[in-house]
Coordinates of C-alpha atoms in Angstrom, one line a residue:
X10 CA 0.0 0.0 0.0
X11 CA 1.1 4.0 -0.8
X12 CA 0.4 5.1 2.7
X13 CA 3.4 6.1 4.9
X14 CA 5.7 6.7 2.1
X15 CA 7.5 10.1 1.6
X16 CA 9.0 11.5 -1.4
X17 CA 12.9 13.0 -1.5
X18 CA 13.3 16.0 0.9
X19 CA 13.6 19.4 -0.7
X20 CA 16.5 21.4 -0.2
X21 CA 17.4 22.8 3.3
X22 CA 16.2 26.3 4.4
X23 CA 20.0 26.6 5.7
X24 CA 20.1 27.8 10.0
X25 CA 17.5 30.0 10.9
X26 CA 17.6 32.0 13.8
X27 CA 14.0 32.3 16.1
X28 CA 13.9 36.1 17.8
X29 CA 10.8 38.6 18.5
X30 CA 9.7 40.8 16.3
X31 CA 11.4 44.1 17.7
X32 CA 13.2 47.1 16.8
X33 CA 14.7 50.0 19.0
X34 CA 13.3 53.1 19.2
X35 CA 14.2 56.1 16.2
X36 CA 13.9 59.8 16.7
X37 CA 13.2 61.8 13.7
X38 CA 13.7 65.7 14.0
X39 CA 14.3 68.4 11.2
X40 CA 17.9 69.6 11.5
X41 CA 17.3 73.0 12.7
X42 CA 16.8 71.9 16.6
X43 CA 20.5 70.7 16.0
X44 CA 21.4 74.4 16.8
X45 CA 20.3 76.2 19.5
X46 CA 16.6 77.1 19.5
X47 CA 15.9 81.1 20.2
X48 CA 12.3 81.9 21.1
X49 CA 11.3 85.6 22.3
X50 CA 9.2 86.2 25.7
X51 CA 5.9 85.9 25.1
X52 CA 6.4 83.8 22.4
X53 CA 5.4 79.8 21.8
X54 CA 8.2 77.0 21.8
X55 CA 7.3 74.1 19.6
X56 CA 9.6 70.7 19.4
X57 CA 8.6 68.1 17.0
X58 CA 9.3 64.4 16.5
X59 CA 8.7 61.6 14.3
X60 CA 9.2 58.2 16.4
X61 CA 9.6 54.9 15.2
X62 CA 10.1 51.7 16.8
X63 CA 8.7 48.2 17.9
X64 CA 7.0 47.3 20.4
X65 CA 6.1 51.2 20.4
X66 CA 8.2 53.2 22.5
X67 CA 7.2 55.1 25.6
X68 CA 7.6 58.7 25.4
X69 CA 9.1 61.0 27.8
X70 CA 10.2 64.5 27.8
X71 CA 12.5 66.3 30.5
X72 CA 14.1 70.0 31.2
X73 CA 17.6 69.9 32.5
X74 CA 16.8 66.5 34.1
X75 CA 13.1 66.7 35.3
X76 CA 10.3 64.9 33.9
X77 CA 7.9 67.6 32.4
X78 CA 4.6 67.6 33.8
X79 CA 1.7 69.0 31.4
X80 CA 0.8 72.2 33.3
X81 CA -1.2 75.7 32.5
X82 CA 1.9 76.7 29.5
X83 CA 3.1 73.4 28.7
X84 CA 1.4 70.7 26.9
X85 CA 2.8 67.2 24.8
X86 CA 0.6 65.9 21.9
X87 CA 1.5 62.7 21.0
X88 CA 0.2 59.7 18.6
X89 CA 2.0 56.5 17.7
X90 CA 4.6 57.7 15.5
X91 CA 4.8 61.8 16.3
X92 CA 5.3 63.4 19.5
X93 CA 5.4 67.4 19.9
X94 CA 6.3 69.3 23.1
X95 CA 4.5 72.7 23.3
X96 CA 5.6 75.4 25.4
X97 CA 3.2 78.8 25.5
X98 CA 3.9 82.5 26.8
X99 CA 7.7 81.4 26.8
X100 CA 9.4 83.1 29.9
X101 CA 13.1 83.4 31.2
X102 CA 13.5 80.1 33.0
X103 CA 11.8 78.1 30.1
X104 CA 15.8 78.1 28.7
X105 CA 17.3 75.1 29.2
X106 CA 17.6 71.5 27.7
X107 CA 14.7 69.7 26.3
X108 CA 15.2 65.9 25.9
X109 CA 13.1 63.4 24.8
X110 CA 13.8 59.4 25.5
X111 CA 11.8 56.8 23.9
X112 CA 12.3 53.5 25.3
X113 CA 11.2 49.8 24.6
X114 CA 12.5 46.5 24.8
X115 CA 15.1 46.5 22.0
X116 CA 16.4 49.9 23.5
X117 CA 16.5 53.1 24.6
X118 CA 17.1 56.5 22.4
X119 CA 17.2 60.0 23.4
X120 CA 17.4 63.3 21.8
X121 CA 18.7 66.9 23.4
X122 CA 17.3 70.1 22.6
X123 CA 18.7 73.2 23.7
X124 CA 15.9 76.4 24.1
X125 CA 17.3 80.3 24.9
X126 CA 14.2 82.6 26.0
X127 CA 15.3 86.4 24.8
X128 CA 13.9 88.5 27.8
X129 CA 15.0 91.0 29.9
X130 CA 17.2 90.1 32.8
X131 CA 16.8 88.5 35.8
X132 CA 17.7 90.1 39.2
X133 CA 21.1 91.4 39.6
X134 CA 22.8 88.6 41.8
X135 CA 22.1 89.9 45.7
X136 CA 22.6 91.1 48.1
X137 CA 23.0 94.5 47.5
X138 CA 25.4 95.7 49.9
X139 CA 25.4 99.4 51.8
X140 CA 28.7 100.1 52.6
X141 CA 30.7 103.5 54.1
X142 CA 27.0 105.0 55.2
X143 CA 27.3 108.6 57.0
X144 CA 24.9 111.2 57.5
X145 CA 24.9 112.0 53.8
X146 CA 26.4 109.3 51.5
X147 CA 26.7 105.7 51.2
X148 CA 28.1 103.2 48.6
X149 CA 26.4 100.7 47.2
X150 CA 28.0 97.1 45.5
X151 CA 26.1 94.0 43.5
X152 CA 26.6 91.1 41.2
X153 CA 25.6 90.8 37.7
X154 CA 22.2 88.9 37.2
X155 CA 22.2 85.1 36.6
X156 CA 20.2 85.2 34.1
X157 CA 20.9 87.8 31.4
X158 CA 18.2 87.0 28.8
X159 CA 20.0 86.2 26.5
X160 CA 21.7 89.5 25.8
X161 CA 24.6 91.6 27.5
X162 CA 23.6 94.0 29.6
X163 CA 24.3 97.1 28.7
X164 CA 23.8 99.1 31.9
X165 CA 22.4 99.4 35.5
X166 CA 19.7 101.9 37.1
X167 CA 20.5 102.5 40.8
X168 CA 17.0 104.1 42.5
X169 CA 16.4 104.9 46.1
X170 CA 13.4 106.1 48.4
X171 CA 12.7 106.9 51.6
X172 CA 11.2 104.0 53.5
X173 CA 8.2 106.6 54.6
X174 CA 7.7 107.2 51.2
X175 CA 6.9 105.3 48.1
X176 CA 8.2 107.1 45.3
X177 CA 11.4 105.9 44.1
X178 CA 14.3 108.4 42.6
X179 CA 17.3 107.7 40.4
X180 CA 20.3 107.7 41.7
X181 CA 21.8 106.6 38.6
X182 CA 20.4 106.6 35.4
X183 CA 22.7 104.6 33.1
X184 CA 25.7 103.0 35.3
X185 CA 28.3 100.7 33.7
X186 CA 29.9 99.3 36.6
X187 CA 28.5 96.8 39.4
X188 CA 28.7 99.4 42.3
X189 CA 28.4 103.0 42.6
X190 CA 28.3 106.2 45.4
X191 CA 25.3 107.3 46.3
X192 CA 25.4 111.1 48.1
X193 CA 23.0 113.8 49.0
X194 CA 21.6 111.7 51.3
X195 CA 19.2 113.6 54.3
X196 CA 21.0 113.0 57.7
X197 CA 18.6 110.4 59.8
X198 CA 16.3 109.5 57.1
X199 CA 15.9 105.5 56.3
X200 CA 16.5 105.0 52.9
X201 CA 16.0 101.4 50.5
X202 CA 18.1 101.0 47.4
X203 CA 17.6 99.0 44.6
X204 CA 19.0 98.4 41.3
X205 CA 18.1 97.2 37.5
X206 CA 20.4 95.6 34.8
X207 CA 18.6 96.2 31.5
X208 CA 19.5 94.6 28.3
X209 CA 18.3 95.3 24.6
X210 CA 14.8 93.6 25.8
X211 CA 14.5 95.9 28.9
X212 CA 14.7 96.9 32.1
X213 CA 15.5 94.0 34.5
X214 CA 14.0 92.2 37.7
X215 CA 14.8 94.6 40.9
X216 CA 17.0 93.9 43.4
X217 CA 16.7 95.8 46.6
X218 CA 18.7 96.4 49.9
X219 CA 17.8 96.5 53.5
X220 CA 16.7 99.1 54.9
X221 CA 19.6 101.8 55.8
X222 CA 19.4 105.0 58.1
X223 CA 21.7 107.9 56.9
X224 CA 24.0 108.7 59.7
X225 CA 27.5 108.7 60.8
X226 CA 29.2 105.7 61.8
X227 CA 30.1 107.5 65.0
X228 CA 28.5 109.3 68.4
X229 CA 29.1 111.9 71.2
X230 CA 32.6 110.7 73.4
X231 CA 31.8 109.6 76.7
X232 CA 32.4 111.9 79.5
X233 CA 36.5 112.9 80.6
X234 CA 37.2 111.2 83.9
X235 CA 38.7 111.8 87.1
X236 CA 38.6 115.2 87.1
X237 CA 41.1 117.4 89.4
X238 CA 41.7 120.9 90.8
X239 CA 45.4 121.4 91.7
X240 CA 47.3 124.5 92.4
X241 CA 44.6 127.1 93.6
X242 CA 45.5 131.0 94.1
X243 CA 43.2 133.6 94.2
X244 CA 43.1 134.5 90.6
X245 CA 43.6 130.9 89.1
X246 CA 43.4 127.4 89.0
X247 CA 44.6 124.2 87.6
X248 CA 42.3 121.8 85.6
X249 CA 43.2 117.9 84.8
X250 CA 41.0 115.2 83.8
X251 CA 42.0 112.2 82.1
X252 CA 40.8 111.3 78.2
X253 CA 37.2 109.8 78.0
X254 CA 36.8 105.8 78.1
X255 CA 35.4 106.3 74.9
X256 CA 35.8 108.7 71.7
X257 CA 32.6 107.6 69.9
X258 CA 34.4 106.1 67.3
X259 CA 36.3 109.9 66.2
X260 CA 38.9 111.0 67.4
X261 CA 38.5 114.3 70.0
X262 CA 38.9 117.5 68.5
X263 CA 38.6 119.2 71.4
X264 CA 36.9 119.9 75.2
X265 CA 34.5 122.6 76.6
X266 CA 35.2 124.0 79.8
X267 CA 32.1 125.7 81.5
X268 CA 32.2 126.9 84.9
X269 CA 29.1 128.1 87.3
X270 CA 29.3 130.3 90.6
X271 CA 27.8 127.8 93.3
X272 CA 24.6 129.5 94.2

């Protein structure tokens, strides 16, 4: 009978090797987020991605090393083979580094994109130091902001007021350095100071000082001590007394002698 016979064998496949069906992730980006990305303030920041990979990746997206949470500004659309990070009303601090990491089984891929926010500048770096205060003058020192927008500054505006007031007046309108003199200061008065860096965007984030009052660094002498009467005669006498514990912090210029008849 035929049954339970087999023909020749066909030729051999040759060795084949069993694995899953996977590939590791791909990021897809146009060229220009290879440079830095400039946005203005005020303005949107839009990254874009094509993705590929098998099983599909998992999207994440982080600034300078924390996970971005979808808040009020920010939002992330994404489908199975684009993802887009949007970032609305751009501000200062939105610089940084945007990265995005797609992972699966076969691997993990990520991508860095670097974001400048032009704005005007940050605070100047604190604190603002009063130095040298007297009855009329003081002088005043700072650091240059952190964050300088994105442009040089140019110059600095030193203010001051009155702490019973709240109008502000410039001390300095257009200062090059990072400290200055301030004079014509009103003896006793408490004054605040603050100051500005502006850049081609504009004026800067204040930074102020504590409050100062105007007045000298030194006070009255205490009194001259041990005070003696030596050589009496009928038309004279001799004073001594010895120097005061204390000069008030300047030296003594001089003493006043007052005398009064005892009745």
């Amino acid at each position: 009978n035929a049954a339970g016979l087999f023909s020749e064998p066909s030729d051999s496949t040759g060795p084949i090797t069993v694995k899953d069906d996977v590939d590791a992730p791909r990021i897809m980006m146009d060229v220009k987020f290879r440079d830095v990305v400039v946005v203005k303030a005020g303005e949107i920041l839009k990254i874009h991605a094509d993705i590929a990979g098998r099983p599909l990746p998992v999207i994440s997206w982080t600034k300078d090393g924390k996970e971005i949470e979808e808040k009020a500004r920010t939002e992330i659309q994404s489908t199975d083979n684009t993802t887009l990070l949007i970032v609305k009303d751009c501000i200062r601090r939105d610089s940084g580094q945007y990265v995005l990491t797609l992972q699966n089984v076969a691997g993990t891929r990520s991508l860095a994109v670097n974001c400048k926010v032009l704005d005007r500048p940050g605070p100047s770096a604190g604190p603002l130091q009063v130095a040298g205060v007297t009855s009329e003058k003081c002088t005043l020192s700072w650091g240059p902001p952190q964050e300088n927008g994105g442009a040089e500054i140019d110059y600095y505006i030193v203010e001051k007021r009155e702490t019973s007031r709240l109008a502000w007046t410039v001390c300095e309108g257009e200062l090059m350095t990072t400290s200055c003199k301030v004079t014509k200061l009103l003896k006793g008065n408490e004054y605040i100071f603050r100051v500005m860096g502006v850049n081609k965007y504009g004026v800067g984030e204040p930074l102020e000082s504590e409050p100062v009052k105007a007045q000298n660094p030194f006070t009255v002498p205490n009194a001259p001590k041990s005070i003696e009467i030596t050589s009496v005669t009928k038309e004279a006498m001799t004073l001594c007394w010895a120097r005061p514990g204390s000069d008030g912090g300047s030296e003594i210029s001089g003493y006043v002698i007052e005398r009064r008849e005892k009745s």
